[in-house]
Amino acid sequence: MSPQPPQTPQVRKNIVKFLKTFLGIIRILQIVFGAGLWVTIAANKYEGSIHFVLFVAVLFWLLTLALFFLTLLDKQDLVPMLGGERWLCTNLAHDVAAAALYVPAIGVMIYKTDRYSYCNLEQYEHPCLYKVYLTAAVFACLCCLAYLLSVIYDACRKCRGEQTVI
């Protein structure tokens, strides 16, 4: 028996098909906004409750990357107990948890931004984290919005009885 040729065109077609879906686009946005959040925080001095925000951002960035690539490569069946028919529920549970944890992270970032608002004056000459925290708060809000959109989309698909992600 001769070896079968690689199915590269089919894989490429699946990748392009996933990247054109709403879920593919929203996952890319979640990855970009999440990376923006944790890079903004990690590149600057942080303390206290900002550790929670960094934990949430990095955790869900990594989990979203894993979900994205498993779905992109159509390998979700390889995940024991979570793949196959449960993949849509897995995505939904991930997105609900992310949205739920990003809400207090937004609260922390808004609190820290407000606490450092005094140094937003032009005459203030010392190093100030106000703009860093403001940028991180915006990224956290965008992340939460992206996950909420994904929750709504996945929940609608689940209610319609769909099983697959693509």
XYZ file of C-alpha atoms in Angstrom:
166
model
C 0.000 0.000 0.000
C 1.396 3.378 -0.968
C 1.416 6.190 1.582
C -1.421 8.660 1.260
C -0.558 12.229 0.289
C -0.837 14.809 3.067
C -4.188 16.555 3.257
C -2.715 20.035 3.440
C -5.330 21.718 1.214
C -8.148 20.399 3.446
C -6.374 21.582 6.606
C -5.730 24.979 5.050
C -9.378 25.198 3.998
C -10.512 24.415 7.584
C -8.156 27.050 8.980
C -9.409 29.725 6.596
C -13.008 28.667 7.263
C -12.543 28.996 11.060
C -10.773 32.344 10.806
C -13.728 33.745 8.853
C -16.281 32.739 11.504
C -17.509 35.024 14.255
C -15.907 32.793 16.894
C -12.556 32.820 15.079
C -12.546 36.607 14.873
C -13.655 37.062 18.481
C -10.977 34.605 19.696
C -8.303 36.614 17.883
C -9.604 39.785 19.548
C -9.573 38.081 22.956
C -5.958 37.022 22.419
C -4.874 40.491 21.241
C -6.697 42.405 24.003
C -5.554 39.927 26.675
C -1.941 40.225 25.536
C -2.274 44.005 25.528
C -3.546 43.908 29.106
C -0.917 41.692 30.631
C 1.964 43.215 28.677
C 0.878 46.702 29.769
C 0.846 45.628 33.399
C 3.936 43.414 33.321
C 6.076 46.057 31.606
C 5.580 48.451 34.500
C 5.822 48.451 38.256
C 2.785 46.877 39.876
C 1.748 45.842 43.367
C -1.102 44.599 45.520
C -4.388 43.834 43.831
C -2.852 44.259 40.373
C -1.482 40.734 40.852
C -5.061 39.447 40.567
C -5.567 41.325 37.297
C -2.317 39.912 35.935
C -3.344 36.397 37.029
C -6.719 36.681 35.266
C -5.175 38.168 32.120
C -2.403 35.584 31.752
C -4.581 32.604 32.722
C -7.320 33.365 30.237
C -4.864 34.450 27.567
C -3.200 31.028 27.746
C -6.512 29.150 27.902
C -7.875 31.146 24.977
C -4.732 30.401 22.973
C -5.217 26.688 23.663
C -8.901 26.775 22.666
C -8.088 28.830 19.592
C -5.405 26.488 18.274
C -7.337 23.311 19.107
C -10.340 24.651 17.215
C -8.210 26.108 14.421
C -6.517 22.764 13.791
C -9.792 20.881 14.336
C -8.226 18.771 17.097
C -10.843 19.304 19.822
C -11.689 15.579 19.740
C -8.262 14.876 21.253
C -9.178 16.605 24.528
C -10.490 13.945 26.925
C -13.876 14.648 28.571
C -14.058 18.166 27.071
C -13.825 17.592 23.327
C -16.166 16.157 20.760
C -19.822 16.827 21.483
C -18.947 18.799 24.626
C -16.671 21.267 22.842
C -19.317 23.990 22.528
C -20.133 23.660 26.250
C -16.410 23.783 27.031
C -16.060 27.016 25.073
C -19.156 28.437 26.757
C -17.906 27.550 30.258
C -14.503 29.079 29.475
C -16.055 32.302 28.218
C -18.446 32.608 31.186
C -15.571 32.096 33.649
C -13.423 34.632 31.797
C -16.176 37.254 31.706
C -16.974 36.650 35.379
C -13.347 37.101 36.452
C -12.691 40.062 34.181
C -15.451 42.071 35.906
C -13.589 42.318 39.254
C -10.344 42.839 37.327
C -11.948 45.872 35.678
C -13.011 47.089 39.117
C -9.449 46.769 40.400
C -8.059 48.649 37.402
C -10.626 51.443 37.728
C -9.873 51.754 41.452
C -6.111 51.917 40.820
C -6.580 54.408 37.970
C -8.707 56.647 40.189
C -6.184 56.372 43.012
C -3.407 57.659 40.767
C -5.466 60.373 39.070
C -3.747 63.089 41.118
C -0.565 62.731 39.086
C -2.255 63.381 35.751
C -1.382 67.060 35.956
C 1.156 68.619 33.601
C 3.075 70.129 36.510
C 3.566 66.730 38.185
C 7.163 65.674 37.542
C 7.509 62.310 39.335
C 6.925 58.905 37.712
C 3.236 58.094 37.621
C 1.306 54.914 36.805
C -1.936 56.698 35.933
C -1.632 56.237 32.152
C -0.487 52.630 32.557
C -3.465 51.790 34.753
C -5.837 53.664 32.457
C -4.540 51.725 29.439
C -4.823 48.454 31.349
C -8.392 49.328 32.394
C -9.333 49.928 28.756
C -7.785 46.603 27.706
C -9.603 44.824 30.562
C -12.916 46.336 29.430
C -12.273 45.285 25.834
C -11.391 41.758 26.969
C -14.536 41.493 29.050
C -16.639 42.755 26.151
C -15.073 40.213 23.787
C -15.752 37.372 26.227
C -19.336 38.565 26.810
C -19.958 38.611 23.053
C -18.570 35.100 22.859
C -20.834 33.983 25.739
C -23.910 35.355 23.979
C -22.897 33.785 20.667
C -22.101 30.378 22.207
C -25.290 30.400 24.304
C -27.406 31.150 21.232
C -25.744 28.309 19.350
C -26.246 25.945 22.282
C -29.941 26.898 22.505
C -30.328 26.133 18.798
C -28.887 22.676 19.415
C -25.640 23.081 17.474
C -22.781 20.805 18.520
C -19.715 21.975 16.608
C -17.782 25.192 16.977
C -17.035 25.817 13.307
